[in-house]
Tab-separated table of C-alpha atoms in Angstrom:
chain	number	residue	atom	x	y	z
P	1104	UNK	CA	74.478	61.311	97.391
P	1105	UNK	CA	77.186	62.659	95.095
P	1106	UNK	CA	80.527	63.505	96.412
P	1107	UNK	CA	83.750	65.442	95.220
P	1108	UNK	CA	86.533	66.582	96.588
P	1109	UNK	CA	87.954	69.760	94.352
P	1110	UNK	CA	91.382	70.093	93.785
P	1111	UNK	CA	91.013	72.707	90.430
P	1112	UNK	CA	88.276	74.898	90.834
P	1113	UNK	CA	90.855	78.012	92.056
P	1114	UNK	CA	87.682	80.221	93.707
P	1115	UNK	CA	85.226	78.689	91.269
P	1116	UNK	CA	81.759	79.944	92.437
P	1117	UNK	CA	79.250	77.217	93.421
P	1118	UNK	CA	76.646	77.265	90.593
P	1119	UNK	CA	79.389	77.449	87.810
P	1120	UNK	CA	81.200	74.694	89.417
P	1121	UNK	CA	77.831	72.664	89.242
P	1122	UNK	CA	77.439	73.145	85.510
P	1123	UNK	CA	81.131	72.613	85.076
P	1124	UNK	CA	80.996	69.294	86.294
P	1125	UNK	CA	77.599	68.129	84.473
P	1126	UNK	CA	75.399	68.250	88.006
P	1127	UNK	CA	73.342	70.632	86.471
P	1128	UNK	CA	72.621	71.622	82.918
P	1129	UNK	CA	72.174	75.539	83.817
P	1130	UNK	CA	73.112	78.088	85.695
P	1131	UNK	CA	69.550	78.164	86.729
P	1132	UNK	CA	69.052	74.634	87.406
P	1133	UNK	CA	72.229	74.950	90.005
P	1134	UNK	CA	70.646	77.634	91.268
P	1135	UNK	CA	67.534	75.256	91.744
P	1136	UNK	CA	69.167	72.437	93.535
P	1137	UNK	CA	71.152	75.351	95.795
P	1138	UNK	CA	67.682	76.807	96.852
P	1139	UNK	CA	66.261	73.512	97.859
P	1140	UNK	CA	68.964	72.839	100.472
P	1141	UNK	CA	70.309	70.047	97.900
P	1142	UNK	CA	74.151	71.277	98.311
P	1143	UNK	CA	76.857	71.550	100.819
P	1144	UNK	CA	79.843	72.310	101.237
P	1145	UNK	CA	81.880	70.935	103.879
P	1146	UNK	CA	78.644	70.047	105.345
P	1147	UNK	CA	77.560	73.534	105.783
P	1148	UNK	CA	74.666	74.681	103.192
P	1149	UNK	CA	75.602	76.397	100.184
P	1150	UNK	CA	74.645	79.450	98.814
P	1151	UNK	CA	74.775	80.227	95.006
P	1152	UNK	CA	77.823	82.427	95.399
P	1153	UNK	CA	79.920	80.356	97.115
P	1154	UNK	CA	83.204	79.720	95.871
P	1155	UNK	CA	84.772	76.353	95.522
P	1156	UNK	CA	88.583	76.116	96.543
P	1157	UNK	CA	90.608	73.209	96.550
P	1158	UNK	CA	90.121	70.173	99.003
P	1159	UNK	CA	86.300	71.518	99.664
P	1160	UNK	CA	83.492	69.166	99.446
P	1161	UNK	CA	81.090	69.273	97.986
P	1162	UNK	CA	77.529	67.304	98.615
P	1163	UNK	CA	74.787	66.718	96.497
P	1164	UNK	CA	71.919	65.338	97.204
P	1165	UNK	CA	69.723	63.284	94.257
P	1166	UNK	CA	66.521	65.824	93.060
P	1167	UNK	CA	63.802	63.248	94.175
P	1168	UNK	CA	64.944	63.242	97.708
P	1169	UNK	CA	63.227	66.551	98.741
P	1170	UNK	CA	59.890	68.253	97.894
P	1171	UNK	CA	59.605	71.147	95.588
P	1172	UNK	CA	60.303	74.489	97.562
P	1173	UNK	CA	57.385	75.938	96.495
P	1174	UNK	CA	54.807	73.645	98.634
P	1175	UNK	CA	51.418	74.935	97.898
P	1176	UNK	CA	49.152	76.311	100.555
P	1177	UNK	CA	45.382	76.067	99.396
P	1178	UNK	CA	44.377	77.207	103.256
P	1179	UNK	CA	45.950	80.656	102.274
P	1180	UNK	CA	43.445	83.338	100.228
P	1181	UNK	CA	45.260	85.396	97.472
P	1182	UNK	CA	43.005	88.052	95.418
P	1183	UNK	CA	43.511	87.573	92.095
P	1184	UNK	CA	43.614	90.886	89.902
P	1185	UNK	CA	44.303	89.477	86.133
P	1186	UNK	CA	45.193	85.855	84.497
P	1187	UNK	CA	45.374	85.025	81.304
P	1188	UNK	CA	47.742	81.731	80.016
P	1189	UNK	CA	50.914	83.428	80.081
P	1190	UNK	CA	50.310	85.870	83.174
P	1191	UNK	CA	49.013	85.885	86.272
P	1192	UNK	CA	48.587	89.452	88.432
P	1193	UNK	CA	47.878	89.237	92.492
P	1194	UNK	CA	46.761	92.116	95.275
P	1195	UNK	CA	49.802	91.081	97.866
P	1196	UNK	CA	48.779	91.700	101.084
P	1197	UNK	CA	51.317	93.728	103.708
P	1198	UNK	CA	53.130	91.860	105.784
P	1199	UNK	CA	53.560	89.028	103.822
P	1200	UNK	CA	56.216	87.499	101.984
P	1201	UNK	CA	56.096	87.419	98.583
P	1202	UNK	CA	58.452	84.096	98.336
P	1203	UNK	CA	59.384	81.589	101.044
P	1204	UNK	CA	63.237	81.325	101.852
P	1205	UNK	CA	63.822	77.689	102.756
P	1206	UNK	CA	61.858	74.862	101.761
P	1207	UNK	CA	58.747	73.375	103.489
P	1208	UNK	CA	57.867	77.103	104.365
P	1209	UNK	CA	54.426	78.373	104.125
P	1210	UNK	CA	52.233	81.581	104.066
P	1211	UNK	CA	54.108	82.965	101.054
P	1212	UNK	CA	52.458	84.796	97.892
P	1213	UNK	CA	53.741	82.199	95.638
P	1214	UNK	CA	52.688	79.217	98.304
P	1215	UNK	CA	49.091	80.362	97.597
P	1216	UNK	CA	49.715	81.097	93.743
P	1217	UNK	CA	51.020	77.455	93.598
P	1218	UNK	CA	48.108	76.192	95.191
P	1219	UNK	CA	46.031	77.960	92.398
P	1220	UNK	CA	48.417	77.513	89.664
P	1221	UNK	CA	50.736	74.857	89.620
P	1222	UNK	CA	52.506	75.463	86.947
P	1223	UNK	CA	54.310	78.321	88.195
P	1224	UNK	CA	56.538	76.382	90.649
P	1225	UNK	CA	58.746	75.547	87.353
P	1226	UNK	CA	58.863	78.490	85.882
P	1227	UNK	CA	61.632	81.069	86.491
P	1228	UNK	CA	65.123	81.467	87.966
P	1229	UNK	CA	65.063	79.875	91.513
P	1230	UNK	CA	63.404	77.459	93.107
P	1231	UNK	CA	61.940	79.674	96.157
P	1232	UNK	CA	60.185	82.427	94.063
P	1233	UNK	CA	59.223	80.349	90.567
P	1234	UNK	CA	57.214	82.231	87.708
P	1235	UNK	CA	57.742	85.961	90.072
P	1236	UNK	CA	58.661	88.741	88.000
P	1237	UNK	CA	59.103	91.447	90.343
P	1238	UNK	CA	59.292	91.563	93.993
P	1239	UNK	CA	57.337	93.888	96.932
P	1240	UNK	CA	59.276	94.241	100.231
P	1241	UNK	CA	56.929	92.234	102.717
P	1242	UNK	CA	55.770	95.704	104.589
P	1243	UNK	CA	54.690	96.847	100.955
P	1244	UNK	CA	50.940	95.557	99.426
P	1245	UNK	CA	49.867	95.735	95.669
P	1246	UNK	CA	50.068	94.212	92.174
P	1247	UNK	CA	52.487	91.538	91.916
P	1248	UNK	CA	53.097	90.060	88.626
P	1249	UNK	CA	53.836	86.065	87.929
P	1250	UNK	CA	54.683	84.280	85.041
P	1251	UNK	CA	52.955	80.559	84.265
P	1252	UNK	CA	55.204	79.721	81.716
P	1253	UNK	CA	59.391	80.450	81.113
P	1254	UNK	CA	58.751	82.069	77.509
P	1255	UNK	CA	56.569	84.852	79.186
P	1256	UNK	CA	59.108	85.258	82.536
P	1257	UNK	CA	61.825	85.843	80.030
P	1258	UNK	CA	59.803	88.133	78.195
P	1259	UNK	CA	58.564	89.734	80.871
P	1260	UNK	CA	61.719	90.284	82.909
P	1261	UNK	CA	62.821	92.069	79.645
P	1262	UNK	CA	60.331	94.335	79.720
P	1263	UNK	CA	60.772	95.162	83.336
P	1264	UNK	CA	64.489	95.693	82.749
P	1265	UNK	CA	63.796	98.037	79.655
P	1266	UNK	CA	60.996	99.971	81.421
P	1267	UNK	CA	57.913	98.358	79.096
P	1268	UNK	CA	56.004	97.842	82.352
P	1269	UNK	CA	54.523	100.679	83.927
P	1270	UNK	CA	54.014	100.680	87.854
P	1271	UNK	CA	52.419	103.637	90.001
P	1272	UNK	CA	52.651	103.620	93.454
P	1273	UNK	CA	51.006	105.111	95.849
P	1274	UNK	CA	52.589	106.055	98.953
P	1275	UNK	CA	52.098	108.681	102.171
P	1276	UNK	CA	55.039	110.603	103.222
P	1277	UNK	CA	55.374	112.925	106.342
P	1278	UNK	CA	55.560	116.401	105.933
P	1279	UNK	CA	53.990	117.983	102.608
P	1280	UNK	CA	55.468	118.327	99.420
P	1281	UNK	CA	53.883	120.951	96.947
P	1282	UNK	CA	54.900	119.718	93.531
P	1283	UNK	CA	56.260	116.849	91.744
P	1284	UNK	CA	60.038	116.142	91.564
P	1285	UNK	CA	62.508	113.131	89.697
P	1286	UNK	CA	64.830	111.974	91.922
P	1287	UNK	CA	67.467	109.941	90.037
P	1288	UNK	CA	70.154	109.419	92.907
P	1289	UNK	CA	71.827	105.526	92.446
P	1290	UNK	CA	71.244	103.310	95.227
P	1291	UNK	CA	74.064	101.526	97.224
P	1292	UNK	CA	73.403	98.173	98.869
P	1293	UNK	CA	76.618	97.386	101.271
P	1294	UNK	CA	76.856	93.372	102.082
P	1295	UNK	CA	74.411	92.103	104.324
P	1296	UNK	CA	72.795	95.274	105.563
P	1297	UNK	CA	69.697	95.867	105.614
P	1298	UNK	CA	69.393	99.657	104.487
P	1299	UNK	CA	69.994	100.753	101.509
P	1300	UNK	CA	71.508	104.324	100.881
P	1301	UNK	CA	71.473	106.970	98.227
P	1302	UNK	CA	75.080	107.036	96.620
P	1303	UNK	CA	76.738	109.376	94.627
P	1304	UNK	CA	77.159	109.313	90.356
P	1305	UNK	CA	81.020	108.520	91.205
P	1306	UNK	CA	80.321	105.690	93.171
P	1307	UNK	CA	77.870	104.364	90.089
P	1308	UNK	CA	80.587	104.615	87.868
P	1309	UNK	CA	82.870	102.875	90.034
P	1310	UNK	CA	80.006	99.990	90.216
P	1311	UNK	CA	79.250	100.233	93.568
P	1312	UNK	CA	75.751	101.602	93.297
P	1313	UNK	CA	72.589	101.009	90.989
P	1314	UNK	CA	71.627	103.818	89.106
P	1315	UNK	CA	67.745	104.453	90.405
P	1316	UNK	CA	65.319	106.886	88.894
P	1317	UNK	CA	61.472	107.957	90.372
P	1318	UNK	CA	59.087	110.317	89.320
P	1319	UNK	CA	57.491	111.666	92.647
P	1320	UNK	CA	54.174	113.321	92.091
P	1321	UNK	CA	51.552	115.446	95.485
P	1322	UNK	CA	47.997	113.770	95.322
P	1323	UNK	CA	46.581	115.853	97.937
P	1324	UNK	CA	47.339	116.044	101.742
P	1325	UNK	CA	46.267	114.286	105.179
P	1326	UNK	CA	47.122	115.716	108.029
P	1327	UNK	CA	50.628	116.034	108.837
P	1328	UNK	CA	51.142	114.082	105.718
P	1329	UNK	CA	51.235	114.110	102.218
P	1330	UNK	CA	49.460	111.241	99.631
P	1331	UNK	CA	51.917	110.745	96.615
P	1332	UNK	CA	52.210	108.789	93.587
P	1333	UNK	CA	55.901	107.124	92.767
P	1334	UNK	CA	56.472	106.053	89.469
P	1335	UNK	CA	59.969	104.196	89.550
P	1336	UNK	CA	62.251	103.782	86.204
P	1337	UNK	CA	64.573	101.353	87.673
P	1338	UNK	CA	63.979	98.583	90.305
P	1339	UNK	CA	66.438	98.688	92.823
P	1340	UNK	CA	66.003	97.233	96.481
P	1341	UNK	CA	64.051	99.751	98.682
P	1342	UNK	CA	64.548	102.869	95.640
P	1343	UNK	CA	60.945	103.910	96.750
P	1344	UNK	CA	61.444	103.882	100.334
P	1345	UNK	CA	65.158	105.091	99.801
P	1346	UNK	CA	64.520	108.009	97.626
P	1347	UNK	CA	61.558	109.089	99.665
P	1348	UNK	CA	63.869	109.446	102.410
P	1349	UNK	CA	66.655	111.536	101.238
P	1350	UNK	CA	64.143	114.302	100.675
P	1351	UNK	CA	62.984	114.537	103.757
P	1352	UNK	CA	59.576	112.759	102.801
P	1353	UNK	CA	60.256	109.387	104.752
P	1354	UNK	CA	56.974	106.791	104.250
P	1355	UNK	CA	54.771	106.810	107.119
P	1356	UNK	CA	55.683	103.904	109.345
P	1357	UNK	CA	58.971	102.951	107.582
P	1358	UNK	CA	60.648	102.640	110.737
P	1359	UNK	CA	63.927	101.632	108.833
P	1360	UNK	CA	64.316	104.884	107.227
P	1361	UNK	CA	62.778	107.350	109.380
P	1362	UNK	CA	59.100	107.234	109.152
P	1363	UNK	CA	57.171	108.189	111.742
P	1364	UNK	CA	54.676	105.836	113.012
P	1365	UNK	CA	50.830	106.387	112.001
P	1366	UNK	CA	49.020	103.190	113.297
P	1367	UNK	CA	50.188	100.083	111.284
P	1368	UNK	CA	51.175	96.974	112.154
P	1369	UNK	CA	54.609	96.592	112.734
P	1370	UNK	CA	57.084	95.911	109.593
P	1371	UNK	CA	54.236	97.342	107.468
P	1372	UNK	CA	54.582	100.799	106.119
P	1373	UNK	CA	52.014	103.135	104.052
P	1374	UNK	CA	53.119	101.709	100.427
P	1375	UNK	CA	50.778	100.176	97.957
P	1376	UNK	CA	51.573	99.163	94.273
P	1377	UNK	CA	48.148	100.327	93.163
P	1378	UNK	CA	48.256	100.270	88.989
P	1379	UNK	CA	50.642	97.952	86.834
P	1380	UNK	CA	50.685	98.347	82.855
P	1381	UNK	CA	52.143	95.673	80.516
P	1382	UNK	CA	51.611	94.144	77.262
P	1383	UNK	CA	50.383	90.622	77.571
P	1384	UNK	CA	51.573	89.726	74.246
P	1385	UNK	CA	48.053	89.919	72.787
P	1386	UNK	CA	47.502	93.757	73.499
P	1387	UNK	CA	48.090	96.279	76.471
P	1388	UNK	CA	46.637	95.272	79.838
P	1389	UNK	CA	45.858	97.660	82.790
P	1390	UNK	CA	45.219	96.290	86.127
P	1391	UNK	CA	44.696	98.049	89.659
P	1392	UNK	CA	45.007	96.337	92.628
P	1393	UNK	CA	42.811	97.792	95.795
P	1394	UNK	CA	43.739	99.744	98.721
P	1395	UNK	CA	43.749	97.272	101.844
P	1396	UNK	CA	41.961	98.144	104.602
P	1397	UNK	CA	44.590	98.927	106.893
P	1398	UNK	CA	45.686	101.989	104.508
P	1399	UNK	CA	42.113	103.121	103.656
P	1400	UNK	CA	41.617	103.247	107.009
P	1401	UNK	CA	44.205	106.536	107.513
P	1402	UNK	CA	43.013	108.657	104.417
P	1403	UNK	CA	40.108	109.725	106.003
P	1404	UNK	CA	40.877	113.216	107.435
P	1405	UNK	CA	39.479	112.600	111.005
P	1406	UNK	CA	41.387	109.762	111.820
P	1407	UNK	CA	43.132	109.868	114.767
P	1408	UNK	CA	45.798	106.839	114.958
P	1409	UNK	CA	48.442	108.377	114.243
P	1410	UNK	CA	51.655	108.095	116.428
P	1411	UNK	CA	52.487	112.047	118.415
């Protein structure tokens, strides 16, 4: 175990502080040893943004004294969409996590990808969710894209930040909507909370909100519903679900925002990433990832499951 006691850092935050003092050669590799319960401070666990006054301790523990937090989990079946040696793509089921949160946990995305593909554990910018490029809220299936190698996550996460990589959504919406709309409202995230919220432009400028843009397009209705494609610009936390929602169009059992229920599991709402577009580096790639079962199930016009 390392110790110090600070008596300079003046509100230093926790992964700086780390790379200040030579425990870690990166950002990212503080962020590593943060993620895999390595560091606390004043005995409590850290987090990455903690900031280091004077008089704290500060505990680290040595790197061989845990297992990665990535543990694979070969019991756990992941459909594989697309691979090639820079890139992997897999059909994420609902309900599950795409990245576990604490280490030793299981039943993850990336504890099956790890399982499959080793590699991918040290790729990336933490610990918990290696070579992942993008993320799917765990009530949200489809094509999630991973990384085997830091050269393509860098590359990659450029491309996802500059809009190079195309993803269509499909989603079902109550009520009907008749033609297809852009809906570029900036997205607020306040603390801890779990909702997000459409803000105004003033509160973007002020840099309190993420400016969020989605192309929202009818596919054909279902009932009291209406099948849509989303094609989102941006990536902010819940924009899909968000955006959906301050049209009156909430996603059918998105409890969180409004949706009214229609048959599926609980925490699992009617959102699929069903088409992803990149270029792999050696040409453009298209890849689809399959409707589950559990959404197939409510397009067919008789069906009867959902909620009054």
């Amino acid at each position: 175990m390392i110790t110090t006691n600070e008596t300079d850092a003046g509100g230093e935050r926790l992964d700086h502080y780390l790379v200040r003092l030579g425990f870690a050669e990166s950002r990212r590799a503080a962020r590593d040893l943060i993620d895999r319960d390595l560091v606390t401070v004043n005995g409590y666990r850290a987090r990455k943004g903690d900031l280091i006054r004077e008089s704290d301790r500060v505990d680290l523990q040595p790197l061989s004294a845990t297992a990665s937090v990535l543990a694979p989990d070969p019991a756990l079946a992941i459909e594989l969409l697309y691979s090639d040696p820079a890139i992997i793509v897999v059909n994420k089921p609902g309900l599950m996590p795409c990245h576990p949160l604490h280490r030793g946990e299981v039943g993850t995305v990336m504890n099956a990808v790890v399982a499959r593909f080793p590699e991918v554990a040290q790729v990336g910018g933490t610990a918990r969710e290696g070579g992942l490029v993008h993320r799917l809220d765990n009530g949200t299936s489809g094509a999630l894209m991973i990384a085997r190698n830091d050269q393509a996550y860098e590359q990659l996460r450029r491309n996802l930040k500059d809009g190079a990589i195309r993803r269509s959504y499909l989603a079902m919406v109550a009520g009907r909507l008749e033609t297809a709309i852009e809906i570029d409202d900036p997205i607020g995230h306040r603390g801890t909370q779990r909702m997000a919220t459409v803000s105004s432009k003033a509160a973007r400028l002020r840099g309190i909100a993420r400016p969020a843009s989605s192309h929202i397009a009818p596919l054909r209705p279902v009932r009291e519903f209406t099948l849509v494609s989303v094609t989102p610009q941006t990536g902010s936390r819940h924009q899909i679900r968000v955006h959906l929602a301050s049209r009156g169009l909430p996603i059918a059992g998105d409890t969180l925002y409004g949706g009214p229920p229609i048959g599926l599991a609980p925490g699992r709402f009617w959102l699929h990433l069903s088409k992803i577009d990149f270029d792999s580096g050696r040409g453009p790639v298209h890849v689809s990832a399959p409707l589950p079962a559990d959404l197939a199930a409510l397009l067919a016009p008789a069906n009867t499951s959902a909620g009054p």
